[in-house]
PDB file of C-alpha atoms in Angstrom:
ATOM      1  CA  UNK A   1     -14.688  -8.102 -33.953  1.00  0.00           C
ATOM      2  CA  UNK A   2     -17.263 -10.847 -34.460  1.00  0.00           C
ATOM      3  CA  UNK A   3     -19.383 -12.673 -31.913  1.00  0.00           C
ATOM      4  CA  UNK A   4     -17.016 -15.626 -31.484  1.00  0.00           C
ATOM      5  CA  UNK A   5     -14.038 -13.347 -30.820  1.00  0.00           C
ATOM      6  CA  UNK A   6     -15.965 -11.215 -28.356  1.00  0.00           C
ATOM      7  CA  UNK A   7     -17.259 -14.212 -26.423  1.00  0.00           C
ATOM      8  CA  UNK A   8     -13.931 -16.023 -26.384  1.00  0.00           C
ATOM      9  CA  UNK A   9     -12.161 -12.980 -24.902  1.00  0.00           C
ATOM     10  CA  UNK A  10     -14.810 -12.757 -22.198  1.00  0.00           C
ATOM     11  CA  UNK A  11     -14.668 -16.482 -21.511  1.00  0.00           C
ATOM     12  CA  UNK A  12     -10.902 -16.448 -21.209  1.00  0.00           C
ATOM     13  CA  UNK A  13     -10.741 -13.388 -18.998  1.00  0.00           C
ATOM     14  CA  UNK A  14     -13.505 -14.556 -16.693  1.00  0.00           C
ATOM     15  CA  UNK A  15     -12.000 -17.986 -16.090  1.00  0.00           C
ATOM     16  CA  UNK A  16     -11.638 -17.235 -12.368  1.00  0.00           C
ATOM     17  CA  UNK A  17     -15.391 -16.726 -11.994  1.00  0.00           C
ATOM     18  CA  UNK A  18     -17.550 -19.615 -10.731  1.00  0.00           C
ATOM     19  CA  UNK A  19     -18.554 -21.640 -13.769  1.00  0.00           C
ATOM     20  CA  UNK A  20     -22.299 -21.102 -13.333  1.00  0.00           C
ATOM     21  CA  UNK A  21     -21.949 -17.361 -13.053  1.00  0.00           C
ATOM     22  CA  UNK A  22     -19.626 -17.142 -16.024  1.00  0.00           C
ATOM     23  CA  UNK A  23     -21.899 -19.251 -18.222  1.00  0.00           C
ATOM     24  CA  UNK A  24     -24.956 -17.203 -17.299  1.00  0.00           C
ATOM     25  CA  UNK A  25     -23.191 -13.972 -18.145  1.00  0.00           C
ATOM     26  CA  UNK A  26     -21.868 -15.365 -21.434  1.00  0.00           C
ATOM     27  CA  UNK A  27     -25.378 -16.511 -22.265  1.00  0.00           C
ATOM     28  CA  UNK A  28     -26.629 -12.959 -21.712  1.00  0.00           C
ATOM     29  CA  UNK A  29     -24.171 -11.716 -24.336  1.00  0.00           C
ATOM     30  CA  UNK A  30     -24.915 -14.588 -26.707  1.00  0.00           C
ATOM     31  CA  UNK A  31     -28.612 -13.752 -26.539  1.00  0.00           C
ATOM     32  CA  UNK A  32     -27.820 -10.093 -27.049  1.00  0.00           C
ATOM     33  CA  UNK A  33     -26.155 -11.013 -30.365  1.00  0.00           C
ATOM     34  CA  UNK A  34     -29.175 -13.112 -31.352  1.00  0.00           C
ATOM     35  CA  UNK A  35     -31.600 -10.270 -30.634  1.00  0.00           C
ATOM     36  CA  UNK A  36     -29.367  -7.798 -32.412  1.00  0.00           C
ATOM     37  CA  UNK A  37     -29.153  -9.970 -35.504  1.00  0.00           C
ATOM     38  CA  UNK A  38     -32.939 -10.370 -35.479  1.00  0.00           C
ATOM     39  CA  UNK A  39     -33.078  -6.580 -35.497  1.00  0.00           C
ATOM     40  CA  UNK A  40     -30.939  -6.598 -38.637  1.00  0.00           C
ATOM     41  CA  UNK A  41     -27.537  -5.739 -37.207  1.00  0.00           C
ATOM     42  CA  UNK A  42     -24.270  -7.440 -38.075  1.00  0.00           C
ATOM     43  CA  UNK A  43     -22.095  -9.125 -35.464  1.00  0.00           C
ATOM     44  CA  UNK A  44     -19.514  -6.384 -35.907  1.00  0.00           C
ATOM     45  CA  UNK A  45     -22.040  -3.632 -35.276  1.00  0.00           C
ATOM     46  CA  UNK A  46     -23.293  -5.367 -32.152  1.00  0.00           C
ATOM     47  CA  UNK A  47     -19.743  -5.857 -30.829  1.00  0.00           C
ATOM     48  CA  UNK A  48     -19.100  -2.177 -31.433  1.00  0.00           C
ATOM     49  CA  UNK A  49     -22.150  -1.225 -29.382  1.00  0.00           C
ATOM     50  CA  UNK A  50     -21.286  -3.638 -26.577  1.00  0.00           C
ATOM     51  CA  UNK A  51     -17.872  -2.084 -26.150  1.00  0.00           C
ATOM     52  CA  UNK A  52     -14.477  -3.493 -25.250  1.00  0.00           C
ATOM     53  CA  UNK A  53     -14.775  -7.050 -23.852  1.00  0.00           C
ATOM     54  CA  UNK A  54     -11.537  -6.583 -21.906  1.00  0.00           C
ATOM     55  CA  UNK A  55     -13.035  -3.618 -20.078  1.00  0.00           C
ATOM     56  CA  UNK A  56     -16.274  -5.445 -19.416  1.00  0.00           C
ATOM     57  CA  UNK A  57     -14.402  -8.447 -17.995  1.00  0.00           C
ATOM     58  CA  UNK A  58     -12.207  -6.213 -15.831  1.00  0.00           C
ATOM     59  CA  UNK A  59     -15.330  -4.551 -14.402  1.00  0.00           C
ATOM     60  CA  UNK A  60     -16.956  -7.898 -13.693  1.00  0.00           C
ATOM     61  CA  UNK A  61     -13.839  -9.221 -11.959  1.00  0.00           C
ATOM     62  CA  UNK A  62     -13.421  -6.074  -9.876  1.00  0.00           C
ATOM     63  CA  UNK A  63     -17.042  -6.337  -8.784  1.00  0.00           C
ATOM     64  CA  UNK A  64     -16.692 -10.037  -8.020  1.00  0.00           C
ATOM     65  CA  UNK A  65     -13.539  -9.565  -5.948  1.00  0.00           C
ATOM     66  CA  UNK A  66     -15.164  -6.761  -3.980  1.00  0.00           C
ATOM     67  CA  UNK A  67     -17.934  -9.099  -2.926  1.00  0.00           C
ATOM     68  CA  UNK A  68     -15.726 -11.971  -1.829  1.00  0.00           C
ATOM     69  CA  UNK A  69     -16.048 -12.417   1.926  1.00  0.00           C
ATOM     70  CA  UNK A  70     -12.826 -11.303   3.563  1.00  0.00           C
ATOM     71  CA  UNK A  71     -11.397 -13.081   6.582  1.00  0.00           C
ATOM     72  CA  UNK A  72     -13.395 -11.696   9.483  1.00  0.00           C
ATOM     73  CA  UNK A  73     -11.691  -8.841  11.257  1.00  0.00           C
ATOM     74  CA  UNK A  74     -13.529  -9.888  14.415  1.00  0.00           C
ATOM     75  CA  UNK A  75     -10.794 -10.101  17.020  1.00  0.00           C
ATOM     76  CA  UNK A  76     -12.093 -13.311  18.540  1.00  0.00           C
ATOM     77  CA  UNK A  77     -12.003 -15.255  15.298  1.00  0.00           C
ATOM     78  CA  UNK A  78      -8.698 -13.580  14.548  1.00  0.00           C
ATOM     79  CA  UNK A  79      -7.315 -14.971  17.794  1.00  0.00           C
ATOM     80  CA  UNK A  80      -8.574 -18.429  16.929  1.00  0.00           C
ATOM     81  CA  UNK A  81      -6.951 -18.206  13.506  1.00  0.00           C
ATOM     82  CA  UNK A  82      -3.719 -17.048  15.133  1.00  0.00           C
ATOM     83  CA  UNK A  83      -3.841 -19.932  17.615  1.00  0.00           C
ATOM     84  CA  UNK A  84      -4.283 -22.449  14.834  1.00  0.00           C
ATOM     85  CA  UNK A  85      -1.416 -20.874  12.896  1.00  0.00           C
ATOM     86  CA  UNK A  86       0.858 -20.941  15.929  1.00  0.00           C
ATOM     87  CA  UNK A  87      -0.147 -24.502  16.699  1.00  0.00           C
ATOM     88  CA  UNK A  88       0.958 -25.480  13.210  1.00  0.00           C
ATOM     89  CA  UNK A  89       4.203 -23.597  13.609  1.00  0.00           C
ATOM     90  CA  UNK A  90       4.881 -24.933  17.096  1.00  0.00           C
ATOM     91  CA  UNK A  91       4.051 -28.556  16.630  1.00  0.00           C
ATOM     92  CA  UNK A  92       3.990 -29.396  12.947  1.00  0.00           C
ATOM     93  CA  UNK A  93       7.144 -27.459  12.190  1.00  0.00           C
ATOM     94  CA  UNK A  94       8.817 -28.864  15.353  1.00  0.00           C
ATOM     95  CA  UNK A  95       9.786 -25.531  16.877  1.00  0.00           C
ATOM     96  CA  UNK A  96       8.880 -26.814  20.325  1.00  0.00           C
ATOM     97  CA  UNK A  97      10.632 -30.201  19.975  1.00  0.00           C
ATOM     98  CA  UNK A  98      13.684 -28.467  18.573  1.00  0.00           C
ATOM     99  CA  UNK A  99      13.713 -26.007  21.472  1.00  0.00           C
ATOM    100  CA  UNK A 100      13.348 -28.821  23.983  1.00  0.00           C
ATOM    101  CA  UNK A 101      16.225 -30.719  22.355  1.00  0.00           C
ATOM    102  CA  UNK A 102      18.480 -27.656  22.582  1.00  0.00           C
ATOM    103  CA  UNK A 103      17.578 -27.244  26.247  1.00  0.00           C
ATOM    104  CA  UNK A 104      18.306 -30.951  26.847  1.00  0.00           C
ATOM    105  CA  UNK A 105      21.766 -30.511  25.337  1.00  0.00           C
ATOM    106  CA  UNK A 106      22.284 -27.548  27.647  1.00  0.00           C
ATOM    107  CA  UNK A 107      21.262 -29.636  30.701  1.00  0.00           C
ATOM    108  CA  UNK A 108      23.789 -32.308  29.668  1.00  0.00           C
ATOM    109  CA  UNK A 109      26.498 -29.648  29.407  1.00  0.00           C
ATOM    110  CA  UNK A 110      25.629 -28.423  32.908  1.00  0.00           C
ATOM    111  CA  UNK A 111      25.832 -31.966  34.247  1.00  0.00           C
ATOM    112  CA  UNK A 112      29.106 -32.533  32.384  1.00  0.00           C
ATOM    113  CA  UNK A 113      30.771 -29.418  33.781  1.00  0.00           C
ATOM    114  CA  UNK A 114      29.527 -30.212  37.288  1.00  0.00           C
ATOM    115  CA  UNK A 115      31.053 -33.694  37.025  1.00  0.00           C
ATOM    116  CA  UNK A 116      34.369 -32.283  35.800  1.00  0.00           C
ATOM    117  CA  UNK A 117      34.511 -29.757  38.607  1.00  0.00           C
ATOM    118  CA  UNK A 118      33.693 -32.410  41.204  1.00  0.00           C
ATOM    119  CA  UNK A 119      36.072 -35.032  39.768  1.00  0.00           C
ATOM    120  CA  UNK A 120      38.701 -34.552  42.584  1.00  0.00           C
ATOM    121  CA  UNK A 121      36.024 -35.786  44.976  1.00  0.00           C
ATOM    122  CA  UNK A 122      35.741 -38.938  42.907  1.00  0.00           C
ATOM    123  CA  UNK A 123      39.535 -39.357  43.101  1.00  0.00           C
ATOM    124  CA  UNK A 124      39.393 -38.782  46.865  1.00  0.00           C
ATOM    125  CA  UNK A 125      36.699 -41.447  47.183  1.00  0.00           C
ATOM    126  CA  UNK A 126      38.925 -43.747  45.148  1.00  0.00           C
ATOM    127  CA  UNK A 127      41.869 -43.149  47.538  1.00  0.00           C
ATOM    128  CA  UNK A 128      39.782 -43.718  50.629  1.00  0.00           C
ATOM    129  CA  UNK A 129      37.925 -46.745  49.335  1.00  0.00           C
ATOM    130  CA  UNK A 130      40.869 -48.486  47.679  1.00  0.00           C
ATOM    131  CA  UNK A 131      43.517 -47.052  50.076  1.00  0.00           C
ATOM    132  CA  UNK A 132      45.761 -46.520  47.103  1.00  0.00           C
ATOM    133  CA  UNK A 133      47.241 -43.109  46.290  1.00  0.00           C
ATOM    134  CA  UNK A 134      48.191 -42.159  42.742  1.00  0.00           C
ATOM    135  CA  UNK A 135      49.544 -38.651  42.100  1.00  0.00           C
ATOM    136  CA  UNK A 136      48.785 -38.909  38.387  1.00  0.00           C
ATOM    137  CA  UNK A 137      45.075 -39.401  39.164  1.00  0.00           C
ATOM    138  CA  UNK A 138      45.140 -36.385  41.461  1.00  0.00           C
ATOM    139  CA  UNK A 139      46.716 -34.143  38.827  1.00  0.00           C
ATOM    140  CA  UNK A 140      44.372 -35.453  36.157  1.00  0.00           C
ATOM    141  CA  UNK A 141      41.327 -34.596  38.274  1.00  0.00           C
ATOM    142  CA  UNK A 142      42.701 -31.141  39.062  1.00  0.00           C
ATOM    143  CA  UNK A 143      43.130 -30.539  35.319  1.00  0.00           C
ATOM    144  CA  UNK A 144      39.567 -31.787  34.785  1.00  0.00           C
ATOM    145  CA  UNK A 145      38.313 -29.325  37.408  1.00  0.00           C
ATOM    146  CA  UNK A 146      39.953 -26.497  35.454  1.00  0.00           C
ATOM    147  CA  UNK A 147      38.301 -27.690  32.260  1.00  0.00           C
ATOM    148  CA  UNK A 148      35.000 -27.983  34.093  1.00  0.00           C
ATOM    149  CA  UNK A 149      35.190 -24.395  35.333  1.00  0.00           C
ATOM    150  CA  UNK A 150      35.839 -23.123  31.821  1.00  0.00           C
ATOM    151  CA  UNK A 151      33.021 -25.248  30.447  1.00  0.00           C
ATOM    152  CA  UNK A 152      30.709 -24.023  33.205  1.00  0.00           C
ATOM    153  CA  UNK A 153      31.406 -20.405  32.243  1.00  0.00           C
ATOM    154  CA  UNK A 154      30.543 -21.157  28.627  1.00  0.00           C
ATOM    155  CA  UNK A 155      27.427 -23.078  29.616  1.00  0.00           C
ATOM    156  CA  UNK A 156      26.336 -20.228  31.882  1.00  0.00           C
ATOM    157  CA  UNK A 157      26.404 -17.616  29.116  1.00  0.00           C
ATOM    158  CA  UNK A 158      24.832 -20.087  26.663  1.00  0.00           C
ATOM    159  CA  UNK A 159      22.014 -20.659  29.167  1.00  0.00           C
ATOM    160  CA  UNK A 160      21.394 -16.936  29.511  1.00  0.00           C
ATOM    161  CA  UNK A 161      21.177 -16.590  25.758  1.00  0.00           C
ATOM    162  CA  UNK A 162      18.873 -19.606  25.357  1.00  0.00           C
ATOM    163  CA  UNK A 163      16.612 -18.225  28.057  1.00  0.00           C
ATOM    164  CA  UNK A 164      16.413 -14.889  26.274  1.00  0.00           C
ATOM    165  CA  UNK A 165      15.449 -16.548  22.968  1.00  0.00           C
ATOM    166  CA  UNK A 166      12.872 -18.797  24.658  1.00  0.00           C
ATOM    167  CA  UNK A 167      11.251 -15.943  26.564  1.00  0.00           C
ATOM    168  CA  UNK A 168      11.036 -13.729  23.497  1.00  0.00           C
ATOM    169  CA  UNK A 169       9.570 -16.612  21.480  1.00  0.00           C
ATOM    170  CA  UNK A 170       6.880 -17.171  24.119  1.00  0.00           C
ATOM    171  CA  UNK A 171       6.161 -13.431  24.297  1.00  0.00           C
ATOM    172  CA  UNK A 172       5.829 -13.309  20.530  1.00  0.00           C
ATOM    173  CA  UNK A 173       3.288 -16.142  20.712  1.00  0.00           C
ATOM    174  CA  UNK A 174       1.303 -14.360  23.370  1.00  0.00           C
ATOM    175  CA  UNK A 175       1.294 -11.069  21.514  1.00  0.00           C
ATOM    176  CA  UNK A 176      -0.023 -12.740  18.367  1.00  0.00           C
ATOM    177  CA  UNK A 177      -2.817 -14.423  20.297  1.00  0.00           C
ATOM    178  CA  UNK A 178      -3.776 -11.108  21.882  1.00  0.00           C
ATOM    179  CA  UNK A 179      -3.707  -9.441  18.479  1.00  0.00           C
ATOM    180  CA  UNK A 180      -1.120  -6.817  19.313  1.00  0.00           C
ATOM    181  CA  UNK A 181       2.197  -6.619  17.575  1.00  0.00           C
TER     182      UNK A 181
ATOM    183  CA  UNK B   1     -12.523  11.403 -21.062  1.00  0.00           C
ATOM    184  CA  UNK B   2     -12.120   8.887 -18.274  1.00  0.00           C
ATOM    185  CA  UNK B   3     -14.155  11.031 -15.904  1.00  0.00           C
ATOM    186  CA  UNK B   4     -16.851  11.145 -18.510  1.00  0.00           C
ATOM    187  CA  UNK B   5     -16.970   7.334 -18.520  1.00  0.00           C
ATOM    188  CA  UNK B   6     -17.311   7.224 -14.732  1.00  0.00           C
ATOM    189  CA  UNK B   7     -20.171   9.732 -14.876  1.00  0.00           C
ATOM    190  CA  UNK B   8     -22.027   7.598 -17.336  1.00  0.00           C
ATOM    191  CA  UNK B   9     -21.531   4.455 -15.310  1.00  0.00           C
ATOM    192  CA  UNK B  10     -23.085   6.085 -12.267  1.00  0.00           C
ATOM    193  CA  UNK B  11     -25.961   7.410 -14.317  1.00  0.00           C
ATOM    194  CA  UNK B  12     -26.473   4.074 -16.070  1.00  0.00           C
ATOM    195  CA  UNK B  13     -27.723   2.364 -12.929  1.00  0.00           C
ATOM    196  CA  UNK B  14     -30.274   5.103 -12.315  1.00  0.00           C
ATOM    197  CA  UNK B  15     -31.451   5.046 -15.945  1.00  0.00           C
ATOM    198  CA  UNK B  16     -31.847   1.278 -15.867  1.00  0.00           C
ATOM    199  CA  UNK B  17     -33.850   1.385 -12.636  1.00  0.00           C
ATOM    200  CA  UNK B  18     -36.158   4.065 -14.016  1.00  0.00           C
ATOM    201  CA  UNK B  19     -36.628   2.275 -17.340  1.00  0.00           C
ATOM    202  CA  UNK B  20     -37.440  -1.037 -15.651  1.00  0.00           C
ATOM    203  CA  UNK B  21     -39.820   0.803 -13.346  1.00  0.00           C
ATOM    204  CA  UNK B  22     -41.726   2.137 -16.366  1.00  0.00           C
ATOM    205  CA  UNK B  23     -42.179  -1.383 -17.672  1.00  0.00           C
ATOM    206  CA  UNK B  24     -40.393  -4.725 -17.417  1.00  0.00           C
ATOM    207  CA  UNK B  25     -37.702  -5.030 -20.083  1.00  0.00           C
ATOM    208  CA  UNK B  26     -35.368  -7.685 -21.409  1.00  0.00           C
ATOM    209  CA  UNK B  27     -31.663  -6.996 -21.790  1.00  0.00           C
ATOM    210  CA  UNK B  28     -31.485  -6.118 -25.454  1.00  0.00           C
ATOM    211  CA  UNK B  29     -34.561  -3.905 -25.281  1.00  0.00           C
ATOM    212  CA  UNK B  30     -33.079  -2.097 -22.308  1.00  0.00           C
ATOM    213  CA  UNK B  31     -29.820  -1.549 -24.179  1.00  0.00           C
ATOM    214  CA  UNK B  32     -31.708   0.016 -27.077  1.00  0.00           C
ATOM    215  CA  UNK B  33     -33.646   2.325 -24.768  1.00  0.00           C
ATOM    216  CA  UNK B  34     -30.638   3.404 -22.740  1.00  0.00           C
ATOM    217  CA  UNK B  35     -28.700   4.278 -25.889  1.00  0.00           C
ATOM    218  CA  UNK B  36     -31.480   6.647 -26.878  1.00  0.00           C
ATOM    219  CA  UNK B  37     -30.610   8.795 -23.870  1.00  0.00           C
ATOM    220  CA  UNK B  38     -26.953   8.255 -23.040  1.00  0.00           C
ATOM    221  CA  UNK B  39     -24.134   6.933 -25.143  1.00  0.00           C
ATOM    222  CA  UNK B  40     -22.687   4.065 -23.197  1.00  0.00           C
ATOM    223  CA  UNK B  41     -21.013   0.724 -23.877  1.00  0.00           C
ATOM    224  CA  UNK B  42     -24.043  -1.550 -23.844  1.00  0.00           C
ATOM    225  CA  UNK B  43     -21.943  -4.445 -22.603  1.00  0.00           C
ATOM    226  CA  UNK B  44     -21.796  -2.813 -19.163  1.00  0.00           C
ATOM    227  CA  UNK B  45     -25.526  -3.420 -18.840  1.00  0.00           C
ATOM    228  CA  UNK B  46     -25.407  -7.150 -18.171  1.00  0.00           C
ATOM    229  CA  UNK B  47     -23.049  -7.114 -15.188  1.00  0.00           C
ATOM    230  CA  UNK B  48     -25.111  -4.239 -13.793  1.00  0.00           C
ATOM    231  CA  UNK B  49     -28.361  -6.199 -14.209  1.00  0.00           C
ATOM    232  CA  UNK B  50     -26.818  -9.238 -12.509  1.00  0.00           C
ATOM    233  CA  UNK B  51     -25.792  -7.067  -9.599  1.00  0.00           C
ATOM    234  CA  UNK B  52     -29.267  -5.540  -9.293  1.00  0.00           C
ATOM    235  CA  UNK B  53     -30.745  -9.042  -9.213  1.00  0.00           C
ATOM    236  CA  UNK B  54     -28.170 -10.245  -6.662  1.00  0.00           C
ATOM    237  CA  UNK B  55     -28.932  -7.247  -4.428  1.00  0.00           C
ATOM    238  CA  UNK B  56     -32.653  -7.942  -4.602  1.00  0.00           C
ATOM    239  CA  UNK B  57     -33.556  -4.751  -6.471  1.00  0.00           C
ATOM    240  CA  UNK B  58     -34.734  -6.688  -9.517  1.00  0.00           C
ATOM    241  CA  UNK B  59     -36.187 -10.072 -10.244  1.00  0.00           C
ATOM    242  CA  UNK B  60     -36.375 -11.838 -13.594  1.00  0.00           C
ATOM    243  CA  UNK B  61     -38.759 -14.033 -15.526  1.00  0.00           C
ATOM    244  CA  UNK B  62     -38.341 -15.817 -18.831  1.00  0.00           C
ATOM    245  CA  UNK B  63     -40.668 -15.460 -21.776  1.00  0.00           C
ATOM    246  CA  UNK B  64     -40.355 -17.668 -24.820  1.00  0.00           C
ATOM    247  CA  UNK B  65     -40.453 -15.906 -28.170  1.00  0.00           C
ATOM    248  CA  UNK B  66     -41.089 -17.193 -31.674  1.00  0.00           C
ATOM    249  CA  UNK B  67     -37.955 -15.611 -33.012  1.00  0.00           C
ATOM    250  CA  UNK B  68     -34.663 -16.026 -31.211  1.00  0.00           C
ATOM    251  CA  UNK B  69     -33.859 -17.141 -27.688  1.00  0.00           C
ATOM    252  CA  UNK B  70     -36.219 -16.724 -24.705  1.00  0.00           C
ATOM    253  CA  UNK B  71     -36.320 -13.200 -23.343  1.00  0.00           C
ATOM    254  CA  UNK B  72     -35.219 -12.620 -19.779  1.00  0.00           C
ATOM    255  CA  UNK B  73     -37.376  -9.812 -18.437  1.00  0.00           C
ATOM    256  CA  UNK B  74     -36.244  -7.693 -15.522  1.00  0.00           C
ATOM    257  CA  UNK B  75     -38.818  -6.371 -13.040  1.00  0.00           C
ATOM    258  CA  UNK B  76     -38.309  -3.945 -10.190  1.00  0.00           C
ATOM    259  CA  UNK B  77     -39.007  -5.447  -6.743  1.00  0.00           C
ATOM    260  CA  UNK B  78     -40.603  -3.324  -3.964  1.00  0.00           C
ATOM    261  CA  UNK B  79     -37.117  -2.954  -2.435  1.00  0.00           C
ATOM    262  CA  UNK B  80     -35.835  -1.944  -5.843  1.00  0.00           C
ATOM    263  CA  UNK B  81     -38.505   0.737  -6.099  1.00  0.00           C
ATOM    264  CA  UNK B  82     -37.499   2.171  -2.720  1.00  0.00           C
ATOM    265  CA  UNK B  83     -33.895   2.076  -3.813  1.00  0.00           C
ATOM    266  CA  UNK B  84     -34.774   3.857  -7.052  1.00  0.00           C
ATOM    267  CA  UNK B  85     -36.706   6.578  -5.251  1.00  0.00           C
ATOM    268  CA  UNK B  86     -33.812   7.183  -2.867  1.00  0.00           C
ATOM    269  CA  UNK B  87     -31.423   7.314  -5.796  1.00  0.00           C
ATOM    270  CA  UNK B  88     -33.591   9.734  -7.781  1.00  0.00           C
ATOM    271  CA  UNK B  89     -33.724  12.035  -4.790  1.00  0.00           C
ATOM    272  CA  UNK B  90     -29.955  11.829  -4.307  1.00  0.00           C
ATOM    273  CA  UNK B  91     -29.437  12.501  -7.978  1.00  0.00           C
ATOM    274  CA  UNK B  92     -31.664  15.581  -8.001  1.00  0.00           C
ATOM    275  CA  UNK B  93     -29.935  17.011  -4.947  1.00  0.00           C
ATOM    276  CA  UNK B  94     -26.543  16.339  -6.436  1.00  0.00           C
ATOM    277  CA  UNK B  95     -27.364  17.805  -9.830  1.00  0.00           C
ATOM    278  CA  UNK B  96     -28.973  20.936  -8.392  1.00  0.00           C
ATOM    279  CA  UNK B  97     -26.024  21.658  -6.086  1.00  0.00           C
ATOM    280  CA  UNK B  98     -23.529  21.161  -8.896  1.00  0.00           C
ATOM    281  CA  UNK B  99     -25.492  23.409 -11.252  1.00  0.00           C
ATOM    282  CA  UNK B 100     -25.810  25.984  -8.496  1.00  0.00           C
ATOM    283  CA  UNK B 101     -22.045  25.923  -8.066  1.00  0.00           C
ATOM    284  CA  UNK B 102     -21.498  26.252 -11.802  1.00  0.00           C
ATOM    285  CA  UNK B 103     -23.893  29.191 -11.968  1.00  0.00           C
ATOM    286  CA  UNK B 104     -22.160  30.946  -9.053  1.00  0.00           C
ATOM    287  CA  UNK B 105     -18.830  30.351 -10.760  1.00  0.00           C
ATOM    288  CA  UNK B 106     -20.152  31.994 -13.924  1.00  0.00           C
ATOM    289  CA  UNK B 107     -21.550  34.960 -11.941  1.00  0.00           C
ATOM    290  CA  UNK B 108     -18.240  35.593 -10.179  1.00  0.00           C
ATOM    291  CA  UNK B 109     -16.229  35.819 -13.349  1.00  0.00           C
TER     292      UNK B 109
END
């Protein structure tokens, strides 16, 4: 292996290093070749003495990665990071708006079933106010009451389920902020 | 053989510290001197020297030369000297306990 080959392997393998650091290290090796040649050695002999450039680069990278500051394990800063992450999830990714929309739909269903159940009262008001009795209206409102009761049952179990999901979502948020899991 | 390599790497740092303590050296010179004592891939020297500088155990100065590029000399700092002394002590303790163990092993056989 000659000097150019040795240096190009190092340069390629150390591409993730900061440029200044990489260039300084490469310069060290370049100078080493120059001194070696002054001492009467060939490029091949010098490369042989330097050793495997792949191994050297792997060592340098391992050392560099060890010294990279890790995200602080300090629980306070961890909580802040978690809060920011949850904020992104909650607001940027629309989890909260979506949840609110689902709850709004549920409220409408509750109102709808209540109206259906109470529709005979509306018919009664109609009879009293307009003093006009129609049996078809009466039967229609009784049928609507039946529908309303069925809808109300569905809405009730849907509400219980929605509440469960919402509570567990909030608990999950809290547990992440506290750092427990 | 891999264990052998790891041994040498550990010893290399100590050798370099002691050699620089004797007198300031530039990289190539240091490589030549180290190879007189232990057989090691000389390329491992430069990352080691950079680390010693980064940790404050060594400092460097440049000296122009008539032939070839300027020489970067490495000098031991006061902290580096303390570090070297601690390491020498550790090394002696370690070596003597291992040789003691080896001797005992030989006696028991």
